[in-house]
Amino acid sequence: DTAVSQTPKYLVTQMGNDKSIKCEQNLGHDTMYWYKQDSKKFLKIMFSYNNKELIINETVPNRFSPKSPDKAHLNLHINSLELGDSAVYFCASSQEWSSPQHFGDGTRLSIL
Amino acid sequence: TQLLEQSPQFLSIQEGENLTVYCNSSSVFSSLQWYRQEPGEGPVLLVTVVTGGEVKKLKRLTFQFGDARKDSSLHITAAQPGDTGLYLCAGQTGSARQLTFGSGTQLTVLP
């Protein structure tokens, strides 16, 4: 059973399009995250979220928005995709802010 | 400037050799975690260290947290090809609601 699952695994689209990446965790965790991993493998936090608080990394463009229909899901919506958005996006979850994080297998986004 | 600097950035060694990977910062961390990431997968937690000077062992892997909680090291004894991967340290400062990841060390162990 996959603990943190992301879909799709690969996403190829054209510049200017809007796309969403879905994330679900079955661990019963209260906190979920989105990370961006660039070509140099640097993993950068984008959003941290639980049912009470959303923390947005100040460097994330407002074209990116997290949407959480319930505690087990945190989807990432991206408007007006740009070439620089190409990266691998990881969803993660943890029981609380300081707890170890469980990651999904990533979504490789390629912008043409 | 990265909050957490890892060194070396790349490391290629022969099976059976020993190695040490470093994670350094000028900031004090309340806890520090080590992850390993394999191609096409997400990072997987190896260990969490909390107390300054703490040493934890996981089979052939030894993790140490610096006395001042500003740095950490990962030592692998008798490396095996299965140890190949990207090693990431990640720390939490104070009451921060998120982890900061290091720049990573890509380890390749050749058979």
Coordinates of C-alpha atoms in Angstrom, one line a residue:
Chain A
D1 CA 0.0 0.0 0.0
T2 CA 1.4 3.3 -1.1
A3 CA 1.7 5.8 1.8
V4 CA 1.9 9.0 -0.2
S5 CA 0.8 8.8 -3.8
Q6 CA 1.1 11.5 -6.5
T7 CA -0.5 11.6 -9.9
P8 CA 0.5 11.9 -12.6
K9 CA 4.1 10.7 -12.4
Y10 CA 5.0 12.5 -15.7
L11 CA 3.4 15.7 -17.0
V12 CA 4.4 17.2 -20.3
T13 CA 2.6 20.3 -21.3
Q14 CA 3.0 23.6 -23.2
M15 CA 3.9 27.0 -21.8
G16 CA 0.8 29.0 -20.7
N17 CA -1.3 26.0 -19.8
D18 CA -2.9 25.3 -16.4
K19 CA -2.3 22.0 -14.7
S20 CA -2.9 20.2 -11.4
I21 CA -0.9 17.5 -9.6
K22 CA -2.8 15.4 -7.1
C23 CA -1.5 14.0 -3.8
E24 CA -3.0 11.6 -1.3
Q25 CA -1.7 10.2 1.9
N26 CA -3.1 7.2 3.8
L27 CA -1.0 7.6 6.9
G28 CA -3.4 9.7 8.9
H29 CA -1.0 12.5 9.0
D30 CA -2.0 16.1 9.9
T31 CA 0.5 17.9 7.8
M32 CA 1.3 17.9 4.1
Y33 CA 3.9 19.6 2.0
W34 CA 4.9 20.4 -1.6
Y35 CA 8.5 20.6 -2.7
K36 CA 10.2 21.4 -5.9
Q37 CA 13.4 19.6 -6.8
D38 CA 15.4 21.3 -9.5
S39 CA 17.9 19.9 -12.0
K40 CA 20.7 20.1 -9.4
K41 CA 18.6 18.0 -7.0
F42 CA 18.1 20.8 -4.6
L43 CA 14.8 20.2 -2.7
K44 CA 13.0 23.4 -1.9
I45 CA 9.9 23.7 0.2
M46 CA 6.9 25.4 -1.5
F47 CA 4.1 25.0 0.9
S48 CA 3.5 23.5 4.4
Y49 CA -0.1 22.9 5.4
N50 CA -2.3 21.4 8.0
N51 CA -5.9 21.8 8.8
K52 CA -5.2 25.1 10.6
E53 CA -2.4 26.8 8.9
L54 CA -0.9 27.3 5.5
I55 CA 2.7 28.5 5.2
I56 CA 3.8 29.7 1.8
N57 CA 7.4 30.0 0.9
E58 CA 7.8 33.6 -0.1
T59 CA 9.7 32.8 -3.2
V60 CA 6.8 30.7 -4.7
P61 CA 5.0 32.6 -7.5
N62 CA 1.3 33.1 -6.9
R63 CA 0.7 31.1 -10.0
F64 CA 1.1 28.1 -7.7
S65 CA -1.7 27.3 -5.3
P66 CA -2.3 24.4 -2.9
K67 CA -5.8 23.0 -2.6
S68 CA -6.8 20.7 0.2
P69 CA -10.3 19.1 -0.1
D70 CA -9.7 17.1 3.1
K71 CA -6.9 16.1 5.5
A72 CA -5.7 13.3 3.3
H73 CA -5.3 15.3 0.1
L74 CA -3.2 18.3 -0.9
N75 CA -3.3 19.1 -4.6
L76 CA -1.1 21.6 -6.4
H77 CA -2.6 23.8 -9.1
I78 CA -0.3 25.8 -11.4
N79 CA -1.6 28.6 -13.7
S80 CA 0.1 29.9 -16.8
L81 CA 3.0 27.4 -16.8
E82 CA 6.5 28.8 -17.6
L83 CA 9.6 27.1 -18.8
G84 CA 11.2 27.6 -15.4
D85 CA 8.5 25.5 -13.8
S86 CA 10.1 22.4 -15.3
A87 CA 11.2 20.3 -12.3
V88 CA 10.2 17.3 -10.2
Y89 CA 7.5 18.1 -7.6
F90 CA 7.3 16.1 -4.5
C91 CA 4.4 15.8 -2.1
A92 CA 5.1 14.7 1.5
S93 CA 3.3 14.3 4.8
S94 CA 4.2 14.1 8.5
Q95 CA 2.3 13.7 11.7
E96 CA 3.3 17.1 12.9
W97 CA 5.6 19.9 11.7
S98 CA 8.7 18.5 13.4
S99 CA 8.1 14.8 12.6
P100 CA 9.9 12.8 9.9
Q101 CA 8.4 13.3 6.4
H102 CA 7.1 10.6 4.1
F103 CA 7.5 11.5 0.4
G104 CA 5.7 10.5 -2.7
D105 CA 7.6 9.3 -5.8
G106 CA 7.4 12.7 -7.5
T107 CA 5.8 14.2 -10.6
R108 CA 8.2 15.2 -13.3
L109 CA 6.8 18.3 -15.0
S110 CA 8.2 19.2 -18.4
I111 CA 7.2 22.5 -20.1
L112 CA 7.6 22.6 -23.9
Chain B
T1 CA 23.6 30.8 0.0
Q2 CA 22.3 27.5 1.3
L3 CA 21.3 27.3 4.9
L4 CA 22.7 23.7 4.9
E5 CA 25.8 22.9 2.9
Q6 CA 26.6 19.3 2.2
S7 CA 30.0 18.0 1.1
P8 CA 31.2 16.5 -1.0
Q9 CA 28.6 17.2 -3.7
F10 CA 29.6 14.1 -5.6
L11 CA 31.4 11.0 -4.4
S12 CA 32.3 7.9 -6.4
I13 CA 34.0 5.1 -4.5
Q14 CA 34.7 1.4 -4.9
E15 CA 32.7 -1.3 -3.0
G16 CA 34.2 -2.0 0.4
E17 CA 35.6 1.5 1.0
N18 CA 34.6 3.8 3.8
L19 CA 33.3 7.3 3.4
T20 CA 32.0 10.3 5.3
V21 CA 29.5 12.9 4.2
Y22 CA 29.1 16.2 5.9
C23 CA 26.3 18.6 6.6
N24 CA 27.2 22.1 7.9
S25 CA 25.4 25.2 8.8
S26 CA 25.9 28.4 10.8
S27 CA 22.4 28.0 12.3
V28 CA 21.4 25.9 15.2
F29 CA 18.9 23.1 14.5
S30 CA 16.4 21.7 17.0
S31 CA 16.6 18.4 15.0
L32 CA 18.3 17.1 11.9
Q33 CA 17.2 14.3 9.6
W34 CA 19.0 12.3 7.0
Y35 CA 17.3 11.0 3.9
R36 CA 18.4 8.8 1.0
Q37 CA 16.8 9.3 -2.5
E38 CA 17.1 6.8 -5.3
P39 CA 16.3 7.7 -9.0
G40 CA 12.7 8.1 -9.7
E41 CA 11.7 8.0 -6.1
G42 CA 11.1 10.4 -3.2
P43 CA 13.5 10.8 -0.3
V44 CA 13.3 8.1 2.4
L45 CA 14.1 8.9 6.0
L46 CA 17.2 7.2 7.4
V47 CA 17.5 8.8 10.9
T48 CA 16.6 11.7 13.1
V49 CA 19.1 13.2 15.5
V50 CA 18.0 15.6 18.2
T51 CA 20.6 15.9 21.0
G52 CA 23.9 17.7 20.5
G53 CA 26.7 15.1 20.3
E54 CA 24.2 12.3 19.6
V55 CA 25.5 9.3 17.6
K56 CA 23.1 6.8 15.9
K57 CA 24.0 3.7 14.1
L58 CA 21.9 2.0 11.4
K59 CA 23.8 -1.1 10.3
R60 CA 26.9 0.2 8.4
L61 CA 25.7 3.8 8.7
T62 CA 26.8 6.0 11.6
F63 CA 25.2 9.4 12.1
Q64 CA 26.5 12.1 14.4
F65 CA 25.0 15.4 15.4
G66 CA 27.5 18.1 16.3
D67 CA 27.8 19.3 19.9
A68 CA 26.5 22.7 19.0
R69 CA 23.7 21.2 16.8
K70 CA 25.0 23.1 13.8
D71 CA 26.4 20.2 11.8
S72 CA 26.1 16.5 11.2
S73 CA 28.0 13.7 9.5
L74 CA 27.1 10.4 8.0
H75 CA 29.8 7.7 7.9
I76 CA 29.3 4.5 5.8
T77 CA 31.6 1.6 6.5
A78 CA 32.3 -1.0 3.8
A79 CA 30.1 0.7 1.2
Q80 CA 28.0 -1.5 -1.1
P81 CA 26.5 -0.7 -4.5
G82 CA 23.1 -0.7 -2.8
D83 CA 24.2 2.4 -0.9
T84 CA 24.2 4.4 -4.1
G85 CA 21.9 7.4 -4.0
L86 CA 21.4 11.0 -3.1
Y87 CA 21.9 11.7 0.6
L88 CA 20.1 14.7 1.9
C89 CA 20.3 16.3 5.4
A90 CA 17.4 18.4 6.5
G91 CA 17.0 20.5 9.6
Q92 CA 14.4 22.3 11.6
T93 CA 15.4 25.6 13.2
G94 CA 13.6 26.7 16.3
S95 CA 9.9 26.7 15.9
A96 CA 10.0 26.8 12.1
R97 CA 7.0 25.0 10.5
Q98 CA 9.1 23.4 7.9
L99 CA 12.4 21.5 7.1
T100 CA 15.3 23.1 5.2
F101 CA 17.1 20.6 3.0
G102 CA 20.8 20.5 2.3
S103 CA 22.3 20.7 -1.1
G104 CA 22.8 16.9 -1.2
T105 CA 25.6 14.4 -1.8
Q106 CA 25.3 12.1 -4.8
L107 CA 27.1 8.8 -3.8
T108 CA 28.0 6.2 -6.3
V109 CA 29.4 2.9 -5.1
L110 CA 31.1 0.9 -7.9
P111 CA 31.1 -2.9 -7.7

